[in-house]
Amino acid sequence: MIQYQEEQQQLNLYTENNQLSIGILPSGHVVLLYFGKKITSDSLSYITGEIKRASYLADTDSIKDFKLEQLPFIYPAYGNPDLRTPAFQFTYENGSRISDYRYKTHRIYDGKKKIPGLPSTNTATKLSTLELVLKDEITSNEIMLSISCFDEYDIFTQHVEVFNYSKEKLKINQIMSVNLDFLTDKFDLITLSGAWGRESHIHRNKIRQGYQGIDSKRGASGHGQNPFIALVDPSTNENSGNVYSMNFIYSGNFIANVEVDMHQNTRMQLGINPFDFEWCLSPGEVFYTPEAVLVFSNEGLNGMSQLYHRFYLECLMQSNHARKERPVLINNWEATYFDFNKETILSLAKEASEIGIELFVLDDGWFGERNGDNSSLGDWVPNEKKLGGSLKNLIKDVNKLGLDFGLWLEPEMISRNSNLFKEHPDWIIQVPGRVPQQVRNQLVLDLSRKDVQNFLIETIDSLLKENNITYLKWDMNRNLTDMGSILLESDYQKELGHRYILGLYFILETLLAKHPDVLIESCAGGGGRFDPGMLYYTPQIWTSDNTDAIERLATQEGISLLYPPVSMSCHVSAVPNHQVGRMTTLNTRGIVAQQGNFGYEINLLDATMEDKLQMKLQIEFYKKYRNTFQFGQHYRLNVYDEQNEKAWMKLDAKKVIVSHVYRLAKVNTVPKRLKLQNLEETASYRLEGTKRTFKGDELMEIGIALDKPTHDFYASQWVFTREK
Ligand code: GLA
């Protein structure tokens, strides 16, 4: 709900429990009065007037003590006495970089418009949008902040539009999607950081005066940093305390920063990374920023996660599969790597079918001359010699075994050693006169080009039309270097990073419109592009190339902060683990993989009868509770020894599934009890496999007794059925 209070020049944006209040000053500057839990008073315009003045800062508009640098802004400009980091910066044709955008008007309407060319949230019953228009009198250009309130989801989103109404070109040097100013610096900063193989670990630090934050210059959101930041009260934990967070619906270069100024105020921003970015806006043109999601919770990190999970499932993920149960799959990558033929595939599929697997995914190596990672990307023609005939027939044979068929593709890439490269050497990202760098022996197609986009759409469309493929793994295995596009004029070269992402989104959008029933899983060397932009198109994402159950705990915990568990693909793989050599039991590997969207990546042809039987039981168990595993609420549970244990639970109206993992077994220690969360206090919960029944409050206040680990990497699981 959005309320305009004309007399106080205040706009109050409400969701069921939260509030964002904006004030319009007599000067036309627009301030952020409040962001947090809903409060009863609707008049907050006194706040900015009560800020005590600091020394040395300049006055504005020659008004004594009108010090912009002390005010909390909603979208600060460059060129006035607020010398903190602006939310945007433009260069005009005469070389000026000064902007003075002040309130012009606003509109409030029910619903929300799509953002052209970009993924965005939509479809909620109670949804209203504020369009706040700011104008620069000298140039007549306008900026519009579009802020939507998803009432029942307790979520705000924001994107920005820039209108060039002048007669000159406008260069956008920097344009954030969102800016929030707070009048304190008593916060910790939380980010999800890491690298290939150890993506999205939770990092938490106290903030300090100065500039801090994260970004990506990799052409993708990246393994190193997820496009998310949160400021939390120092006392905030999983279950209580304030969290102010932002997540970006974008898959390219981003920046998420926090600046603490000289007077202990904090500015928090999220947007396209201004590094190597510029956008040239001709007269009459509009630029749209990607959308940012703003989540406030006063129920700690678990509270925040609940809001993101439900919102993404119901209002972001567009796939027909988003809210459908996902198949248990087997992927042949770690089972065979490039070394397979028809016989291996069919034997693997047969074994998979016997233990209850539902989908067979043929990974890298099925096309062109690809028997290693040094050729054929771009030549998406089945290698019939290797497949023992046509792809169509192979799929028929797999289908006969009772399995659906999925295929791996890495559409954005091209091998130097490929027919496509021979035909179109100009299609790659490159700077004329320089030899572009290869990574994993591959170059990147210039997705900003229409001809490249059309080639990919046509190629994938015909693969899908000609073959009974129900699933695609859309991979992307290197970052972008040598940023240059042959077709762009020099003034537009810095647009390439963003144009690449717009091209990628266009291809995905077009293919999904043609093949709405294909389930696409995205991947970028594991979780190198695990972001809400990709989630809009692909309702599941390969979480990490690291399949070790113990290493995965930290990554999956980080991903679970924001993304619904059903979007997080997790596979049981072989031991010794291929990345770290660790030995873990099948039980532990299964329990950890069941935290997300469950599958296998293991050579069943090498597995013992005993292991296969155990996997069969594991799959039966997962299928029995699949809905709870995939769509139940996911809570991270507090454990006694945080360094050594992880626990989580899945919960819906009927079932509660609790999982707990020890890293190391320790001699002569006595396990403490594990307390559950969010149960109905007076309801009874029966522990499956026993006759024992517990009350909800009992499980929450006293908890369940943990096993004493008999070996390292010991995991346990409990299922409760709610009786009344
Ligand atoms: C990437 C993916 C893997 C696998 C290989 C194939 O590394 O993350 O899962 O598909 O590519 O080359």
XYZ file of C-alpha atoms and ligand atoms in Angstrom:
736
model
C 0.000 0.000 0.000
C 1.270 3.492 -0.782
C 0.041 6.626 0.902
C 0.761 10.228 -0.093
C 0.523 12.863 2.598
C 0.363 16.103 0.715
C 0.596 18.426 3.666
C 3.732 16.817 5.035
C 5.081 16.052 1.561
C 5.625 12.494 2.576
C 5.163 9.157 0.822
C 4.665 6.079 2.979
C 5.147 2.714 1.335
C 3.812 -0.158 3.392
C 3.936 -3.897 3.208
C 2.167 -6.056 5.765
C 4.885 -5.565 8.398
C 7.388 -3.123 6.943
C 7.592 0.482 5.887
C 9.645 2.748 3.677
C 8.992 6.472 4.066
C 10.166 9.166 1.712
C 10.092 12.912 2.345
C 10.106 15.712 -0.210
C 11.937 18.765 1.106
C 10.856 22.321 0.141
C 14.023 22.455 -2.007
C 12.799 19.434 -3.991
C 15.465 17.122 -2.604
C 14.034 13.710 -1.772
C 15.057 12.069 1.487
C 14.690 8.618 2.981
C 12.900 9.176 6.273
C 12.613 5.595 7.413
C 13.095 1.974 6.346
C 12.201 -0.816 8.746
C 9.375 -2.328 10.740
C 5.975 -0.711 10.243
C 5.350 2.035 12.807
C 2.086 3.643 13.800
C 2.953 7.295 13.250
C 2.617 8.328 9.637
C 4.219 11.709 9.984
C 8.008 11.549 10.047
C 9.037 14.726 8.290
C 10.526 16.111 11.522
C 13.422 13.638 11.316
C 15.653 15.551 8.914
C 15.011 18.851 10.732
C 16.266 17.365 13.991
C 19.673 16.309 12.668
C 22.225 18.372 14.587
C 24.567 20.214 12.281
C 28.169 19.185 11.797
C 31.053 21.565 11.162
C 32.777 22.441 7.921
C 30.185 20.912 5.549
C 28.873 23.311 2.907
C 25.384 24.820 2.841
C 23.142 24.276 -0.171
C 21.195 26.824 -2.243
C 22.682 29.514 0.051
C 20.344 28.389 2.836
C 22.061 28.541 6.201
C 22.639 25.097 7.729
C 20.971 23.274 4.849
C 23.691 20.643 4.632
C 22.918 17.957 2.091
C 25.855 15.842 3.183
C 24.064 15.125 6.460
C 20.738 14.128 4.973
C 19.610 10.568 4.283
C 18.866 10.402 0.567
C 16.898 8.054 -1.591
C 18.875 8.789 -4.783
C 21.784 11.225 -4.288
C 23.329 13.150 -7.178
C 26.833 14.376 -7.944
C 27.469 18.095 -8.195
C 26.062 19.427 -4.954
C 27.527 19.695 -1.446
C 26.770 16.043 -0.654
C 30.238 14.686 -1.357
C 29.567 11.076 -0.459
C 29.331 8.530 -3.282
C 26.431 9.498 -5.550
C 23.862 7.016 -6.829
C 24.509 8.111 -10.395
C 26.731 10.263 -12.504
C 26.172 11.569 -16.022
C 28.381 13.445 -18.479
C 26.717 15.940 -20.780
C 27.882 16.919 -24.252
C 29.623 20.063 -22.998
C 31.715 17.952 -20.635
C 29.746 18.859 -17.524
C 29.243 16.128 -14.910
C 26.941 18.134 -12.665
C 23.377 16.998 -12.108
C 20.630 18.541 -10.044
C 17.593 16.287 -10.088
C 14.777 17.393 -7.833
C 11.229 16.224 -7.240
C 8.917 16.847 -10.185
C 5.956 14.579 -9.614
C 4.920 11.095 -8.616
C 2.375 8.479 -9.630
C 0.955 5.596 -7.635
C -0.697 2.634 -9.310
C -1.719 -0.941 -8.587
C 0.500 -3.643 -10.067
C 3.866 -3.244 -11.694
C 5.252 -2.886 -15.206
C 7.816 -5.215 -16.756
C 11.288 -3.778 -17.254
C 12.044 -4.009 -20.989
C 14.817 -6.497 -21.750
C 15.453 -7.431 -18.138
C 14.143 -10.083 -15.777
C 11.959 -8.594 -13.067
C 9.534 -9.584 -10.355
C 5.786 -9.590 -10.867
C 2.525 -11.400 -10.159
C 1.378 -10.719 -6.657
C -2.159 -10.062 -5.627
C -1.532 -7.023 -3.491
C 1.087 -5.048 -5.315
C 1.419 -1.315 -5.823
C 4.087 0.857 -7.364
C 5.338 4.366 -6.759
C 6.924 6.173 -9.674
C 8.893 9.070 -8.306
C 10.018 11.476 -11.000
C 13.032 13.733 -10.489
C 13.937 16.419 -13.001
C 17.059 18.336 -13.900
C 15.800 21.814 -14.890
C 18.866 22.761 -16.931
C 18.756 19.754 -19.274
C 15.048 18.740 -18.874
C 16.206 15.165 -18.344
C 14.378 13.004 -15.847
C 15.127 10.105 -13.541
C 12.315 7.899 -12.379
C 12.576 5.664 -9.332
C 10.074 2.872 -9.561
C 9.467 1.309 -6.150
C 7.033 -1.588 -5.746
C 5.490 -2.853 -2.514
C 4.666 -6.546 -2.374
C 2.318 -6.333 0.608
C 1.922 -9.969 1.622
C 5.562 -10.818 0.873
C 6.935 -7.929 2.968
C 9.236 -6.951 0.155
C 10.084 -3.780 -1.751
C 11.787 -3.728 -5.131
C 13.294 -0.811 -6.998
C 14.659 -0.002 -10.396
C 15.509 3.300 -12.049
C 14.752 4.751 -15.474
C 16.665 7.615 -17.084
C 14.923 9.686 -19.765
C 16.930 11.833 -22.105
C 14.554 14.693 -22.936
C 17.356 16.997 -24.008
C 18.670 17.570 -27.498
C 22.090 16.177 -26.666
C 23.650 12.834 -25.948
C 23.867 11.883 -22.334
C 26.581 9.572 -21.051
C 25.602 7.510 -18.057
C 28.847 6.851 -16.169
C 27.295 5.300 -13.111
C 23.750 4.289 -12.257
C 22.796 2.417 -9.113
C 19.496 0.584 -8.862
C 19.074 1.464 -5.237
C 20.538 3.691 -2.535
C 19.663 3.660 1.155
C 21.071 6.114 3.696
C 21.017 5.326 7.421
C 21.756 7.783 10.234
C 24.026 5.370 12.090
C 26.956 3.050 11.461
C 26.168 0.512 14.187
C 26.027 -2.367 11.731
C 27.746 -5.528 10.678
C 28.066 -6.139 6.948
C 27.181 -9.575 5.594
C 28.256 -10.765 2.147
C 28.417 -14.113 0.363
C 31.966 -14.511 -0.844
C 34.325 -17.231 -2.054
C 35.842 -18.644 -5.218
C 35.340 -21.518 -7.665
C 34.628 -24.624 -5.602
C 33.843 -22.663 -2.441
C 31.169 -20.235 -3.503
C 28.928 -18.098 -1.296
C 30.433 -18.540 2.144
C 28.869 -16.204 4.683
C 31.214 -13.360 5.730
C 30.355 -10.963 8.518
C 32.354 -7.919 9.624
C 31.774 -4.797 11.628
C 31.644 -1.782 9.301
C 34.087 1.098 9.699
C 34.458 4.628 8.417
C 35.202 4.649 4.718
C 34.257 2.691 1.698
C 33.734 -1.082 1.776
C 31.836 -3.626 -0.211
C 32.012 -6.129 -3.009
C 31.820 -6.154 -6.774
C 32.330 -8.227 -9.879
C 34.293 -7.226 -12.963
C 34.132 -10.748 -14.416
C 31.263 -10.312 -16.871
C 29.136 -12.516 -14.639
C 27.939 -12.093 -11.090
C 30.844 -14.438 -10.321
C 32.115 -17.155 -7.990
C 33.814 -14.557 -5.802
C 30.827 -12.494 -4.701
C 27.091 -13.004 -4.833
C 25.174 -9.802 -5.759
C 23.876 -9.396 -2.231
C 24.684 -7.327 0.820
C 23.070 -6.952 4.188
C 23.557 -4.586 7.074
C 22.524 -6.100 10.370
C 22.460 -4.855 13.944
C 25.532 -6.133 15.820
C 23.252 -8.329 17.964
C 21.389 -9.859 15.005
C 21.556 -13.640 14.782
C 19.655 -16.338 12.904
C 16.427 -15.777 14.786
C 16.287 -12.209 16.000
C 17.470 -8.728 15.175
C 17.200 -6.284 12.297
C 18.453 -7.115 8.813
C 18.508 -4.622 5.918
C 19.429 -6.418 2.741
C 19.631 -6.021 -1.025
C 19.840 -8.610 -3.767
C 20.268 -7.813 -7.449
C 18.205 -9.314 -10.264
C 21.162 -9.216 -12.603
C 23.823 -11.643 -13.822
C 26.632 -9.324 -14.928
C 29.137 -6.959 -13.334
C 27.704 -5.426 -10.192
C 28.760 -3.375 -7.221
C 27.310 -3.540 -3.722
C 28.876 -1.021 -1.432
C 28.655 0.600 1.931
C 30.160 3.947 2.801
C 30.417 5.233 6.347
C 30.859 8.994 6.327
C 32.639 11.391 8.665
C 29.644 11.575 11.000
C 28.899 7.865 11.330
C 26.096 7.708 8.779
C 25.952 4.781 6.379
C 25.178 4.762 2.683
C 24.356 1.412 1.079
C 24.092 0.938 -2.684
C 23.590 -1.778 -5.261
C 23.781 -1.537 -9.025
C 25.634 -2.225 -12.241
C 29.374 -1.897 -11.624
C 30.467 1.526 -12.921
C 33.860 -0.030 -13.659
C 34.176 -0.436 -17.445
C 30.585 0.666 -17.883
C 29.095 3.605 -19.691
C 25.839 3.986 -21.536
C 25.265 6.537 -24.266
C 21.701 7.775 -24.242
C 20.599 9.634 -27.364
C 17.811 12.230 -27.242
C 14.469 10.498 -26.724
C 15.998 7.294 -25.342
C 15.419 5.624 -21.991
C 17.821 3.516 -19.908
C 16.465 0.917 -17.505
C 18.513 -0.348 -14.590
C 18.049 -3.912 -13.384
C 15.766 -4.369 -10.415
C 16.995 -4.641 -6.822
C 15.112 -6.470 -4.091
C 15.016 -4.822 -0.660
C 14.307 -7.023 2.290
C 13.967 -5.884 5.861
C 13.381 -8.395 8.612
C 13.384 -7.960 12.373
C 13.449 -11.734 12.801
C 17.113 -12.260 12.067
C 18.686 -14.061 9.125
C 16.204 -16.939 9.120
C 13.417 -14.370 9.011
C 15.074 -12.715 6.012
C 15.545 -16.070 4.252
C 11.856 -16.950 4.588
C 10.944 -13.697 2.855
C 13.381 -14.195 -0.036
C 12.522 -17.867 -0.561
C 8.796 -17.405 -0.865
C 9.121 -14.233 -2.904
C 11.503 -15.770 -5.438
C 9.412 -18.913 -5.792
C 6.170 -17.063 -6.285
C 7.094 -13.721 -7.832
C 10.435 -14.119 -9.634
C 10.929 -17.587 -11.111
C 9.066 -17.671 -14.426
C 9.651 -21.245 -15.498
C 6.699 -23.608 -15.740
C 8.739 -25.806 -13.431
C 9.291 -23.212 -10.712
C 6.648 -24.548 -8.382
C 6.602 -28.131 -9.680
C 8.412 -31.033 -8.073
C 11.782 -31.585 -9.746
C 13.048 -34.949 -10.984
C 15.848 -36.894 -9.315
C 18.580 -36.871 -11.930
C 21.853 -38.522 -12.739
C 24.511 -36.510 -14.534
C 27.355 -38.409 -16.190
C 30.039 -35.703 -15.700
C 31.882 -37.034 -12.651
C 30.976 -40.582 -13.708
C 32.670 -40.530 -17.108
C 33.939 -37.016 -17.870
C 34.543 -36.994 -21.669
C 35.113 -40.707 -21.875
C 31.843 -42.371 -22.838
C 30.069 -44.092 -25.691
C 26.565 -45.345 -26.338
C 27.122 -48.446 -24.272
C 28.377 -46.560 -21.212
C 25.488 -44.138 -21.370
C 22.849 -46.817 -21.693
C 24.377 -48.994 -18.986
C 24.511 -46.026 -16.674
C 20.933 -45.102 -17.542
C 19.813 -48.689 -16.905
C 21.414 -48.772 -13.468
C 19.968 -45.330 -12.746
C 16.504 -46.429 -13.720
C 16.763 -49.487 -11.484
C 17.421 -47.394 -8.413
C 14.600 -44.944 -9.154
C 16.349 -42.055 -10.894
C 14.017 -40.162 -13.237
C 16.192 -38.078 -15.549
C 19.456 -38.837 -17.307
C 21.642 -35.821 -18.102
C 24.288 -36.184 -20.767
C 26.992 -33.676 -19.894
C 29.905 -32.277 -21.912
C 31.413 -34.248 -24.817
C 28.437 -35.330 -26.964
C 28.997 -32.956 -29.887
C 31.515 -32.062 -32.618
C 34.886 -33.675 -31.975
C 34.820 -32.954 -28.265
C 36.772 -35.529 -26.293
C 38.538 -33.016 -24.077
C 38.097 -29.363 -23.247
C 40.065 -28.073 -26.225
C 37.603 -28.177 -29.108
C 34.148 -27.984 -30.662
C 32.265 -25.488 -28.497
C 29.917 -23.843 -30.969
C 29.532 -26.990 -33.095
C 26.340 -28.224 -31.485
C 26.091 -31.232 -33.776
C 25.846 -34.655 -32.118
C 28.937 -36.819 -32.480
C 27.153 -39.848 -33.919
C 30.267 -41.974 -33.803
C 30.527 -41.507 -30.069
C 26.785 -41.717 -29.492
C 26.523 -44.891 -31.610
C 23.961 -43.293 -33.912
C 21.726 -40.281 -33.798
C 21.008 -38.325 -30.645
C 17.337 -38.957 -31.299
C 17.845 -42.725 -31.145
C 20.007 -42.505 -28.051
C 17.272 -40.507 -26.343
C 14.686 -43.080 -27.443
C 16.768 -45.804 -25.836
C 17.154 -43.824 -22.627
C 13.420 -43.111 -22.608
C 12.727 -46.839 -23.065
C 14.591 -47.414 -19.817
C 12.031 -45.175 -18.150
C 14.154 -42.023 -17.894
C 13.685 -38.545 -19.292
C 16.647 -37.078 -21.108
C 18.586 -33.895 -20.472
C 21.479 -32.340 -22.359
C 24.463 -30.124 -21.458
C 25.249 -27.058 -23.573
C 27.644 -24.173 -23.207
C 25.996 -21.816 -25.684
C 27.917 -18.629 -24.903
C 31.295 -20.123 -25.775
C 33.306 -21.017 -28.847
C 36.465 -23.115 -29.245
C 39.147 -21.799 -31.548
C 39.221 -25.368 -32.787
C 35.667 -25.477 -34.155
C 33.854 -25.088 -37.451
C 31.943 -22.157 -36.031
C 35.193 -20.280 -35.377
C 36.411 -21.031 -38.913
C 33.202 -19.564 -40.301
C 32.805 -16.640 -37.910
C 36.083 -15.548 -36.333
C 34.503 -12.104 -35.969
C 31.805 -13.378 -33.580
C 33.997 -13.379 -30.506
C 34.559 -10.779 -27.826
C 37.861 -9.203 -28.814
C 39.752 -6.018 -29.472
C 41.078 -5.764 -33.040
C 44.859 -6.036 -33.136
C 45.085 -7.934 -29.844
C 45.043 -11.690 -29.462
C 42.153 -12.526 -27.122
C 42.933 -14.634 -24.064
C 41.659 -18.176 -23.999
C 40.446 -19.645 -20.750
C 39.868 -23.417 -20.624
C 40.817 -23.237 -24.317
C 37.741 -21.241 -25.178
C 36.676 -17.805 -26.314
C 33.428 -15.991 -25.630
C 30.786 -15.273 -28.247
C 29.766 -11.654 -28.504
C 26.199 -11.963 -27.291
C 25.572 -8.277 -27.920
C 25.382 -9.121 -31.652
C 22.023 -9.931 -33.214
C 23.553 -12.499 -35.597
C 25.101 -14.380 -32.658
C 21.834 -14.245 -30.708
C 19.908 -15.580 -33.711
C 22.431 -18.353 -34.308
C 22.090 -19.557 -30.729
C 18.309 -19.316 -30.731
C 18.021 -21.246 -33.998
C 20.568 -23.900 -33.016
C 19.056 -24.622 -29.618
C 15.514 -24.357 -30.931
C 16.170 -27.068 -33.516
C 17.951 -29.326 -31.017
C 14.889 -29.080 -28.801
C 12.441 -29.498 -31.680
C 14.164 -32.532 -33.109
C 14.846 -34.382 -29.890
C 12.850 -35.388 -26.863
C 14.872 -33.255 -24.452
C 13.097 -32.246 -21.254
C 16.023 -30.579 -19.494
C 18.995 -28.418 -20.509
C 22.082 -27.699 -18.448
C 23.128 -24.216 -19.600
C 26.786 -23.903 -18.677
C 29.236 -20.984 -18.894
C 32.783 -21.874 -18.013
C 34.919 -18.781 -18.128
C 34.861 -15.115 -17.313
C 34.896 -12.317 -19.844
C 38.234 -10.762 -20.813
C 39.361 -8.678 -23.799
C 36.190 -6.640 -23.560
C 35.577 -5.336 -27.038
C 32.928 -5.790 -29.674
C 33.758 -5.369 -33.350
C 30.335 -3.942 -34.126
C 30.176 -1.244 -31.480
C 31.453 2.258 -32.262
C 34.091 3.564 -29.897
C 31.649 5.684 -27.868
C 29.614 2.545 -27.156
C 32.390 0.071 -26.321
C 31.846 0.345 -22.561
C 28.279 -0.849 -23.087
C 29.476 -4.333 -23.998
C 29.266 -5.904 -20.527
C 25.646 -4.868 -20.098
C 24.731 -5.583 -23.733
C 26.144 -9.096 -23.326
C 23.793 -9.759 -20.407
C 20.844 -8.218 -22.273
C 21.700 -10.560 -25.182
C 21.824 -13.563 -22.867
C 18.448 -12.657 -21.351
C 16.942 -12.157 -24.809
C 18.117 -15.609 -25.928
C 16.751 -17.282 -22.796
C 13.469 -15.382 -23.027
C 12.982 -16.358 -26.682
C 13.860 -20.008 -26.145
C 11.593 -20.322 -23.130
C 8.719 -18.790 -25.069
C 9.219 -21.476 -27.739
C 9.852 -24.329 -25.289
C 8.101 -23.425 -22.054
C 8.197 -26.976 -20.736
C 11.923 -27.481 -20.890
C 13.525 -27.358 -17.458
C 16.729 -25.322 -17.684
C 19.417 -25.625 -15.045
C 22.036 -22.923 -15.246
C 25.643 -23.386 -14.301
C 28.797 -21.313 -14.573
C 31.616 -23.626 -13.563
C 29.330 -24.412 -10.625
C 27.915 -21.361 -8.870
C 29.617 -18.623 -10.884
C 26.283 -17.096 -11.832
C 23.960 -18.054 -8.994
C 21.841 -14.928 -8.998
C 18.193 -13.843 -9.219
C 18.655 -12.799 -12.867
C 19.364 -16.380 -13.906
C 16.736 -17.696 -11.513
C 14.085 -15.787 -13.413
C 14.701 -18.071 -16.414
C 16.287 -21.161 -14.907
C 14.563 -22.444 -11.783
C 17.566 -24.446 -10.665
C 21.281 -23.711 -10.633
C 24.288 -26.004 -10.163
C 25.534 -24.791 -6.802
C 29.222 -25.667 -7.046
C 31.588 -27.939 -8.945
C 32.772 -29.004 -5.523
C 30.617 -32.024 -4.696
C 32.265 -32.931 -1.384
C 29.513 -33.157 1.236
C 31.548 -31.415 3.937
C 32.852 -28.599 1.742
C 29.335 -28.103 0.428
C 27.964 -27.305 3.884
C 29.268 -23.732 3.877
C 28.261 -23.020 0.262
C 24.770 -24.435 0.668
C 24.304 -22.522 3.900
C 25.256 -19.285 2.121
C 22.970 -19.955 -0.835
C 20.135 -20.821 1.549
C 20.292 -17.290 2.957
C 18.548 -16.041 -0.177
C 17.640 -18.647 -2.719
C 14.883 -21.236 -2.327
C 16.419 -24.669 -1.645
C 14.660 -26.140 -4.683
C 16.795 -23.858 -6.866
C 20.017 -25.251 -5.403
C 21.121 -28.372 -7.295
C 23.062 -30.824 -5.140
C 24.437 -34.197 -6.213
C 25.769 -37.258 -4.460
C 29.182 -38.024 -5.954
C 31.875 -40.660 -5.574
C 34.411 -41.184 -2.797
C 37.234 -40.402 -2.552
C 35.705 -37.101 -3.596
C 37.103 -35.838 -6.916
C 37.820 -32.317 -5.648
C 39.225 -32.859 -2.175
C 39.796 -36.606 -1.875
C 37.628 -36.905 1.228
C 35.886 -40.129 2.209
C 32.362 -39.661 3.518
C 29.564 -42.168 3.912
C 26.752 -42.419 1.387
C 24.407 -41.515 4.211
C 26.199 -38.205 4.809
C 26.444 -37.441 1.090
C 22.723 -38.144 0.706
C 21.633 -36.030 3.666
C 23.723 -33.057 2.523
C 22.500 -33.294 -1.093
C 18.899 -33.532 0.071
C 19.229 -30.029 1.444
C 18.558 -28.902 -2.131
C 17.410 -30.297 -5.434
C 18.625 -33.877 -5.300
C 20.583 -35.924 -7.827
C 23.595 -38.139 -8.461
C 26.838 -37.627 -10.304
C 28.496 -40.962 -9.750
C 29.526 -43.982 -11.775
C 26.870 -46.542 -10.915
C 28.748 -49.081 -13.005
C 31.480 -49.060 -10.350
C 29.126 -49.044 -7.379
C 28.743 -52.071 -5.116
C 25.362 -53.827 -4.753
C 25.241 -52.582 -1.199
C 25.749 -48.956 -2.264
C 23.160 -49.272 -5.018
C 20.652 -50.648 -2.567
C 21.357 -47.788 -0.211
C 20.946 -45.270 -3.039
C 17.648 -46.888 -3.985
C 16.407 -46.407 -0.428
C 17.765 -42.855 -0.384
C 15.819 -42.036 -3.552
C 12.638 -43.675 -2.267
C 12.942 -41.637 0.897
C 13.535 -38.420 -1.030
C 10.589 -39.042 -3.330
C 8.319 -39.830 -0.395
C 9.090 -36.445 1.166
C 10.005 -34.641 -2.037
C 7.468 -31.888 -1.610
C 8.695 -31.052 1.872
C 12.346 -31.267 0.808
C 11.837 -29.043 -2.219
C 9.141 -26.632 -1.101
C 9.049 -26.790 2.694
C 10.234 -23.770 4.669
C 13.961 -24.049 5.212
C 15.382 -23.050 8.607
C 19.026 -23.065 9.609
C 19.176 -24.387 13.178
C 21.432 -23.224 15.983
C 24.030 -25.801 16.926
C 26.191 -26.083 20.013
C 29.589 -26.068 18.274
C 29.307 -23.805 15.251
C 32.742 -24.724 13.914
C 31.970 -28.418 13.952
C 28.255 -28.814 13.256
C 25.547 -27.709 10.830
C 21.843 -28.386 11.103
C 18.753 -27.380 9.184
C 15.124 -28.335 8.956
C 12.395 -28.434 6.323
C 8.872 -27.792 7.381
C 5.406 -27.820 5.857
C 1.886 -28.337 7.164
C 2.388 -32.087 7.593
C 6.062 -32.929 7.881
C 9.214 -31.754 9.589
C 12.553 -33.105 8.369
C 15.597 -32.339 10.489
C 19.174 -32.892 9.305
C 22.374 -32.586 11.303
C 26.019 -33.053 10.262
C 29.200 -33.228 12.344
C 32.486 -32.366 10.719
C 34.835 -34.161 13.087
C 34.074 -36.762 15.717
C 35.594 -35.675 19.055
C 36.597 -37.979 21.818
C 34.693 -37.937 25.107
C 32.326 -35.081 24.258
C 28.622 -35.318 24.987
C 26.332 -33.982 22.243
C 23.925 -31.223 23.239
C 20.266 -31.230 22.211
C 19.138 -29.677 18.931
C 16.211 -27.259 19.188
C 13.734 -27.003 16.309
C 11.950 -23.888 15.142
C 8.692 -22.446 13.967
C 6.541 -25.411 14.979
C 2.986 -25.076 16.242
C 3.507 -24.982 20.024
C 0.559 -27.135 21.011
C 0.549 -29.488 18.017
C 1.815 -33.068 18.337
C 4.622 -34.325 16.171
C 5.261 -38.057 15.825
C 8.812 -39.194 15.185
C 8.685 -41.502 12.161
C 9.864 -45.025 12.789
C 8.897 -44.812 16.472
C 5.747 -44.390 18.543
C 7.118 -41.287 20.257
C 5.173 -38.071 20.030
C 6.377 -34.609 21.051
C 4.637 -31.293 21.433
C 5.826 -28.444 19.219
C 6.981 -26.329 22.150
C 8.827 -29.318 23.567
C 10.802 -29.721 20.339
C 11.519 -26.007 20.257
C 12.429 -25.485 23.911
C 14.033 -28.824 24.804
C 14.963 -30.186 21.403
C 15.997 -33.597 20.174
C 18.892 -35.724 21.371
C 21.743 -35.897 18.880
C 23.698 -39.063 18.171
C 27.240 -39.351 19.439
C 29.299 -39.397 16.227
C 31.102 -42.679 15.671
C 33.291 -41.294 12.887
C 34.164 -38.017 11.174
C 31.538 -36.464 8.882
C 28.676 -38.140 10.668
C 25.140 -37.139 9.628
C 21.668 -37.897 10.965
C 18.119 -37.186 9.904
C 14.726 -37.246 11.658
C 11.245 -37.015 10.172
C 8.273 -35.909 12.225
C 4.656 -36.077 11.152
C 2.317 -33.480 12.515
C -0.660 -35.188 14.042
C -3.001 -32.385 15.098
C 31.638 -27.164 -15.774
C 30.427 -27.598 -14.984
C 30.503 -29.070 -14.721
C 30.589 -29.819 -16.040
C 31.769 -29.308 -16.861
C 31.755 -29.880 -18.244
O 32.796 -27.272 -15.030
O 30.314 -26.865 -13.813
O 29.397 -29.503 -13.982
O 29.387 -29.649 -16.741
O 31.735 -27.901 -16.976
O 32.809 -29.412 -19.005
